[in-house]
Coordinates of C-alpha atoms in Angstrom, one line a residue:
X1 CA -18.1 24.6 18.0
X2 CA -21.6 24.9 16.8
X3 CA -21.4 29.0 18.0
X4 CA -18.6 28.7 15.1
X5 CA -20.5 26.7 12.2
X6 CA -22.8 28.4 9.9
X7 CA -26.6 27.0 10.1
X8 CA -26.8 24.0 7.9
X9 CA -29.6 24.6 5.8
X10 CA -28.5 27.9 4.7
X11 CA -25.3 26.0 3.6
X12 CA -27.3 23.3 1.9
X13 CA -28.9 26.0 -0.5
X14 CA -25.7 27.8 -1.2
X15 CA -23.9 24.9 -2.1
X16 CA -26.8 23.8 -4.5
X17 CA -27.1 27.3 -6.3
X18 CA -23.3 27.3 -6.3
X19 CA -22.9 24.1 -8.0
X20 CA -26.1 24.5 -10.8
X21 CA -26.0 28.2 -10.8
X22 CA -29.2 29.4 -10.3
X23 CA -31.6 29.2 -7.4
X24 CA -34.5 27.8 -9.1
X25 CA -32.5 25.1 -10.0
X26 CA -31.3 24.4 -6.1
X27 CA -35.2 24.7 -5.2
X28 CA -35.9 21.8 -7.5
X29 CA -32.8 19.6 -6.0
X30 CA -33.6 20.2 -2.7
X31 CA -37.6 20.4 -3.2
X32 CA -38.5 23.6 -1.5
X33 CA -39.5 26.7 -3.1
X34 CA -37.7 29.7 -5.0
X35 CA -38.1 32.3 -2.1
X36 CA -36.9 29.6 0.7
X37 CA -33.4 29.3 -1.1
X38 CA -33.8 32.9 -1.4
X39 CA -34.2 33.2 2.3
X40 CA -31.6 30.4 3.2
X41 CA -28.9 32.6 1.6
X42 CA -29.6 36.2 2.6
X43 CA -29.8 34.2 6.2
X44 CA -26.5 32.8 5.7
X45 CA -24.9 36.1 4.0
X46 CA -26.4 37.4 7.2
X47 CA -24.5 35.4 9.8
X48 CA -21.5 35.6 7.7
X49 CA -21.4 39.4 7.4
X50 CA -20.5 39.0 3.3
X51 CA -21.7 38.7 0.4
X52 CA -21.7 35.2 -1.3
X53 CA -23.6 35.8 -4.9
X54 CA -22.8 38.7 -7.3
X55 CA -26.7 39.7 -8.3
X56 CA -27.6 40.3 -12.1
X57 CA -27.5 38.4 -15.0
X58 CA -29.2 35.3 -15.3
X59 CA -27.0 32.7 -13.9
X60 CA -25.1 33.9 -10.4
X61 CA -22.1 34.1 -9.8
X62 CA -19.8 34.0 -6.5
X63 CA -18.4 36.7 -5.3
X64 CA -14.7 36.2 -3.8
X65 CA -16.0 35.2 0.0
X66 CA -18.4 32.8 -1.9
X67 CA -15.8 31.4 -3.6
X68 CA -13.7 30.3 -0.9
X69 CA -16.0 29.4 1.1
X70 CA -17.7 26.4 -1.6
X71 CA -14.8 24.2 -1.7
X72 CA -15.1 23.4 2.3
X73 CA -18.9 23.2 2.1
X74 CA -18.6 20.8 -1.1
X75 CA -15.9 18.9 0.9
X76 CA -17.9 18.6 4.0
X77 CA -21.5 17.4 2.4
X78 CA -19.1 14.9 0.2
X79 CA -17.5 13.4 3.1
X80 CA -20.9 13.3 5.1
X81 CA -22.7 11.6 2.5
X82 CA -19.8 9.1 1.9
X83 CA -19.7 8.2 5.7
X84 CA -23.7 7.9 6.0
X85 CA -23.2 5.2 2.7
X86 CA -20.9 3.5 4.3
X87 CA -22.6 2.9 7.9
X88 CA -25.2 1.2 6.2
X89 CA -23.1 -1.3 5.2
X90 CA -23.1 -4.5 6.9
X91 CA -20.5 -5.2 9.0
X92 CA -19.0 -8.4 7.2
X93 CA -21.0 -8.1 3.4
X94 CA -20.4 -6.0 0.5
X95 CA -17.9 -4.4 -2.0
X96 CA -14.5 -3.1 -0.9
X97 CA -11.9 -2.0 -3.8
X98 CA -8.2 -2.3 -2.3
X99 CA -5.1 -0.8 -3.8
X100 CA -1.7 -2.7 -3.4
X101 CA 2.2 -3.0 -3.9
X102 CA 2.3 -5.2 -6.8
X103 CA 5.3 -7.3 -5.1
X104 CA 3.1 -7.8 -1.8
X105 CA -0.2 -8.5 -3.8
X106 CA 1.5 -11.1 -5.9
X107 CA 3.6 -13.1 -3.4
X108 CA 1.6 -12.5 -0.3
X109 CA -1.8 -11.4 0.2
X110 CA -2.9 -13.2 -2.9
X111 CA -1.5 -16.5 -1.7
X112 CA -3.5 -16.0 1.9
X113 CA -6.9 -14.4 -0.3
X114 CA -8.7 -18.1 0.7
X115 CA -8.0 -17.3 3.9
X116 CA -9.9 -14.3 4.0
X117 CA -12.4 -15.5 2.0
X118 CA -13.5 -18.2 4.3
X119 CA -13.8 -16.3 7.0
X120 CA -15.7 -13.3 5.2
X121 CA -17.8 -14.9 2.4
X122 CA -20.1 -11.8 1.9
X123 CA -17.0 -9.0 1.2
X124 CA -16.4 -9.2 -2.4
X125 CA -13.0 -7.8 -2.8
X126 CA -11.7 -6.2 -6.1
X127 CA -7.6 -5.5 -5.8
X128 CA -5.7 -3.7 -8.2
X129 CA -1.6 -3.4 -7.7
X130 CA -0.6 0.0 -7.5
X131 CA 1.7 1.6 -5.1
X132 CA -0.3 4.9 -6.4
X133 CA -0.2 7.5 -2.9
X134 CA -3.2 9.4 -5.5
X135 CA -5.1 6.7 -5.2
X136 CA -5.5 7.4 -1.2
X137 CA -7.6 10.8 -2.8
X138 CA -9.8 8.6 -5.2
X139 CA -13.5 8.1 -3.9
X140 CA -13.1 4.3 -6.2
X141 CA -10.6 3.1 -3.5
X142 CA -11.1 2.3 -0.3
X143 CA -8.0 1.0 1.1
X144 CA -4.3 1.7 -0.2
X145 CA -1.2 -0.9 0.9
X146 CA 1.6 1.4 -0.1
X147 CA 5.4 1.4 0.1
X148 CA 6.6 4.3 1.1
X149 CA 7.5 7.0 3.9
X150 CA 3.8 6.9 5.8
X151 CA 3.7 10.5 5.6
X152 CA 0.3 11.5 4.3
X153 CA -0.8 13.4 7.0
X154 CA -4.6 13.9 5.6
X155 CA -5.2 10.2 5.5
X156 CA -5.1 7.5 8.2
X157 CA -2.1 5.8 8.3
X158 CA -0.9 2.7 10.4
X159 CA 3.0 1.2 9.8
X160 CA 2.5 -3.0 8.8
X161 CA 5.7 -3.6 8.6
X162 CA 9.2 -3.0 8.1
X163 CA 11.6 -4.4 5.6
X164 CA 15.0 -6.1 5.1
X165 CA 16.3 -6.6 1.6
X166 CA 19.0 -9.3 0.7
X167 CA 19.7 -11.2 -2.4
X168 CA 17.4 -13.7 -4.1
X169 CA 18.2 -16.0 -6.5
X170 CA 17.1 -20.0 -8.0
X171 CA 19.0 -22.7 -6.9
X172 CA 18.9 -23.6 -11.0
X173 CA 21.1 -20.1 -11.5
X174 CA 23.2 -21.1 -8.9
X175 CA 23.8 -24.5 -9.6
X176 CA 25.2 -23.5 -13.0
X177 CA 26.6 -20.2 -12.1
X178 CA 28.1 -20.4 -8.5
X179 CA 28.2 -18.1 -6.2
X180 CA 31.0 -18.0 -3.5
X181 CA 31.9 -14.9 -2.7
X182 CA 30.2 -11.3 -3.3
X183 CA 32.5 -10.3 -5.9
X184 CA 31.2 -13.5 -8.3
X185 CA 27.8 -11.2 -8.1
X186 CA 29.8 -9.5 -11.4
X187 CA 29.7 -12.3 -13.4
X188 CA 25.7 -12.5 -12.8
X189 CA 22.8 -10.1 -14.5
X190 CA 21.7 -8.3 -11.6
X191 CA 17.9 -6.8 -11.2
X192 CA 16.4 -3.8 -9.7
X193 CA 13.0 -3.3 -8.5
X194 CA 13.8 0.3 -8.4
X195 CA 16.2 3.0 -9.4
X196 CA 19.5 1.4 -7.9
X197 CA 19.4 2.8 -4.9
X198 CA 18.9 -0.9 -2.6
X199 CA 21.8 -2.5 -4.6
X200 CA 23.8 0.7 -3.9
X201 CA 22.9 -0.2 -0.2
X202 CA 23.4 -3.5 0.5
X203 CA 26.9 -3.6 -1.6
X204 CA 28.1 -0.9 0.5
X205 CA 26.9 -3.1 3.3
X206 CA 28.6 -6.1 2.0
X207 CA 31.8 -3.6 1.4
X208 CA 31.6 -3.9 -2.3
X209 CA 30.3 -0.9 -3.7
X210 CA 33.3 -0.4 -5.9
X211 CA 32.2 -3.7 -7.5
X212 CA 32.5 -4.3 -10.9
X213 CA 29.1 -4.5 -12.3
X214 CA 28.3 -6.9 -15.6
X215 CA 25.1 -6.4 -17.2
X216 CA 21.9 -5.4 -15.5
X217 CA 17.8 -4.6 -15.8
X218 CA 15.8 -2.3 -14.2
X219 CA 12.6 -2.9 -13.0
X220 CA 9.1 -0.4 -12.4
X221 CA 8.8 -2.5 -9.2
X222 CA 10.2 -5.5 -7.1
X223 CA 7.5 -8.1 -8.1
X224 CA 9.0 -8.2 -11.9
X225 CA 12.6 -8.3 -10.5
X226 CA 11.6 -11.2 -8.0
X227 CA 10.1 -13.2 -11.2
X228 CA 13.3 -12.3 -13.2
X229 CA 14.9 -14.2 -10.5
X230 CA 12.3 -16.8 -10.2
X231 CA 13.0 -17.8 -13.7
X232 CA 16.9 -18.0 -13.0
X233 CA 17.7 -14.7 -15.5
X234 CA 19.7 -13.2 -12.7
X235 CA 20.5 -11.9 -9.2
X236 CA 17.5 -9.6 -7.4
X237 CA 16.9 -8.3 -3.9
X238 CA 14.2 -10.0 -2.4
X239 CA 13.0 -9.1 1.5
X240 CA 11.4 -12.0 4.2
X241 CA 7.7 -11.1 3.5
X242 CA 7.3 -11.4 -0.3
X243 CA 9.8 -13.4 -0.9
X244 CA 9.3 -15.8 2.2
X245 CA 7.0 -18.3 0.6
X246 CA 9.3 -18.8 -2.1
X247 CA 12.2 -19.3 0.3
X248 CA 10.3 -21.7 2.2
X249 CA 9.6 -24.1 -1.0
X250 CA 13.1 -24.1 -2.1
X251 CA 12.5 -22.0 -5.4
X252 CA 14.6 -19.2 -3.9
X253 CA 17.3 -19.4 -2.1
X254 CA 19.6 -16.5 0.0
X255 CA 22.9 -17.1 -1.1
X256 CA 24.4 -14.5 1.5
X257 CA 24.0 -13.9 5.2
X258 CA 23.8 -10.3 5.1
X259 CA 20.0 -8.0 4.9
X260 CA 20.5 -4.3 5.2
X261 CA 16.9 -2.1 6.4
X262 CA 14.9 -0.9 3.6
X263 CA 14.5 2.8 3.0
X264 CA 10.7 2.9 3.1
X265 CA 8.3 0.3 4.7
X266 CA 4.8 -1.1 4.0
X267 CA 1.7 0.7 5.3
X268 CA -2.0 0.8 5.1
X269 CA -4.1 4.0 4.7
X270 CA -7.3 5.5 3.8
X271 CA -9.7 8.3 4.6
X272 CA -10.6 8.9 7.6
X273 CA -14.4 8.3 6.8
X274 CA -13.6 4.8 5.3
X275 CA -11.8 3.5 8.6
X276 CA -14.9 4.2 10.0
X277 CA -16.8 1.9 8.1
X278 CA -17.1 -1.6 9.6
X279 CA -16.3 -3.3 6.5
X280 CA -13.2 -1.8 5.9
X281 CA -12.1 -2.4 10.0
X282 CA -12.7 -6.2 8.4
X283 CA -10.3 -6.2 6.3
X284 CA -7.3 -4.2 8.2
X285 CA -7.9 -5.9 11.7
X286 CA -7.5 -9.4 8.7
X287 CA -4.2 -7.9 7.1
X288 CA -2.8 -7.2 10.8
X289 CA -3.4 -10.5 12.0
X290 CA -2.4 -12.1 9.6
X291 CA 1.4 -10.8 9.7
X292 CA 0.9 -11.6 13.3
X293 CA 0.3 -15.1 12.5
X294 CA 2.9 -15.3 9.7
X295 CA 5.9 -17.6 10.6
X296 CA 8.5 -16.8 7.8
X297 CA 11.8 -19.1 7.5
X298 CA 14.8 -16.4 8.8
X299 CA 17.1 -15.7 5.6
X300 CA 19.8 -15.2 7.5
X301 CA 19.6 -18.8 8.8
X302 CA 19.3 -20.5 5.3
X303 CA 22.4 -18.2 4.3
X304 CA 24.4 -19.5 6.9
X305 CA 23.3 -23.2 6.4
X306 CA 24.7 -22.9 3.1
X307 CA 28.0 -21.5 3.6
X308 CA 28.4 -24.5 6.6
X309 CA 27.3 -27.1 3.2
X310 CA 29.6 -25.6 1.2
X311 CA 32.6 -25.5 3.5
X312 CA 32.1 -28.8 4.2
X313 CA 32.3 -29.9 0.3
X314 CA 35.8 -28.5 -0.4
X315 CA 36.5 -28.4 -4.1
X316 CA 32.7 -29.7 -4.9
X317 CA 31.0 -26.6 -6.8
X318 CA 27.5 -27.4 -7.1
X319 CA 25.1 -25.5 -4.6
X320 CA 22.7 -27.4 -2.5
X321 CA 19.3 -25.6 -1.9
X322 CA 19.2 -25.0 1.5
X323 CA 15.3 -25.2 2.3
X324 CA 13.6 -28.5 0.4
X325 CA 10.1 -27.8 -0.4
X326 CA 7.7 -27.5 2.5
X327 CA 10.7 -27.6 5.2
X328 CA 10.1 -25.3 7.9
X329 CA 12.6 -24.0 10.6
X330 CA 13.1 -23.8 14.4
X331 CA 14.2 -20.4 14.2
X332 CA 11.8 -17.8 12.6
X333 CA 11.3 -14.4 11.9
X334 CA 10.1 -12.7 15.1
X335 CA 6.6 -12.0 14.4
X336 CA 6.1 -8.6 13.2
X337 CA 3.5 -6.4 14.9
X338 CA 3.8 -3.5 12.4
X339 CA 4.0 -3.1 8.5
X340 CA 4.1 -0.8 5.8

């Protein structure tokens, strides 16, 4: 490869006359003198066989080879000086800024952030909720937790996990409003965390996508519809890893034993240069384990547990919650080994 690669230092002194457009001003950047940037590009113009400057005038300008060429060269000094910062990092100490889905910030991570903390009491973490994919470009984010498809081939990219979705809703809501069949989800408001496409999918699941609809809100993303429910203003789709904690204390409940597979799943990703860094190993090899580690009540179990109560109480129409607060179950969700 190196037969391939232009010599560095002639690169170094084009891409500083490039970027502040004269070579007396590159000489001062890089302290050398006038004629030795002179001499680094002819010598790279040399071993390239074109021209990278247009002479005349008093600030140069790039010729069309010169052009394309400083992009790359920008690109690869950027990335090199990025990595170098970043080795000299201590493993376990310092800053890391980490981008998440605002539904699995709220009612996951943040809920295990002690956790973390313990065990690393030098990383200083600052996390924003975003499910942004432009954030994986910005050099002010380290780490992304997106929803999505995992295809963003320029970036490393590792599945966390997959997702089921199923109905949410508080016992309050359905205490006052039951809810015995599928079709009774018409006489409740029903919330999306998204356009309407998982609805769309799970009634067609339950064979009721012809179902008469009452009145409905729409969310910018499944944390807000999960509090919606939360607060007993209506019916949302919840899956086992947000939602799981809740279930688990009783303040949610799954009033149907049915999940359908989500369209997208949870991943982590970065830049290549920023997996490299110890810190940042840290916190993934944390996130990993700690969905390894998880064990999540089964949704499906507490659905069916509720429709044994409720057959049981013929003609009684109040609901029973079906997990008390701090219960835990024998059966649980088979730990997952791989998230989005």
């Amino acid at each position: 490869m190196s037969d391939r690669l232009p010599p560095l230092n002639p690169l170094r002194a084009f891409e500083a006359t490039a970027r502040r457009g004269s070579v007396s001003a590159a000489a001062r950047e890089l302290n050398v003198t006038h004629g030795a940037i002179s001499h680094q590009i002819r010598a790279l113009e040399e071993s390239l066989n074109a021209a990278l400057f247009e002479r005349g005038g008093k600030r140069l300008k790039l010729t069309a080879q010169g052009a394309l060429l400083l992009p790359a060269v920008t690109r690869a000094f950027g990335e090199i000086a990025a990595t170098t910062a970043l080795m000299k990092r201590p493993a376990t100490s310092g800053e890391l800024t980490v981008t998440c889905v605002p539904a699995l910030l709220s009612f996951w991570l943040i809920p295990r952030l002690n956790r973390f903390t313990e065990q690393y009491p030098d990383v200083r973490l600052t996390l924003i909720a975003s499910n942004d994919t432009g954030q994986l470009h910005s050099r002010e984010v380290d780490i992304c937790i997106l929803y999505g498809d995992g295809n963003w081939s320029d970036f490393w990219t590792r599945l966390w996990s997959h997702l089921r979705l199923f109905p949410i809703a508080s016992p309050t809501l359905v205490n006052s409003r039951p809810l015995r069949s599928v079709r009774d989800l018409a006489d409740h408001v029903l919330f999306h965390g998204d356009d309407g496409r998982e609805w769309n999918t799970w009634l067609a699941a339950a064979d009721a996508i012809d179902l008469s609809r009452g009145q409905q809100h729409f969310m910018s993303d499944a944390r807000l519809s999960t509090e919606a429910a939360l607060h007993g203003q209506g019916i949302a789709l919840g899956d086992t890893i947000t939602a799981g904690n809740l279930i688990a204390k009783g303040e949610l409940i799954v009033p149907f034993d049915l999940t359908v597979p989500a369209n997208d799943a949870f991943y982590v990703a970065c830049r290549h240069e920023v997996r490299a860094a110890p810190i940042a190993k840290v916190f993934i090899d944390w996130l990993f384990a700690s969905l390894e580690a998880d064990s999540l009540p089964e949704p499906q179990t507490s659905a069916r547990t509720l429709l044994r109560t409720r057959a049981g109480r013929a003609g009684q129409e109040e609901f029973q919650p079906v997990s008390a607060p701090g219960q835990r179950r024998a059966g649980l969700v088979q730990r997952r080994k791989s998230r989005a």
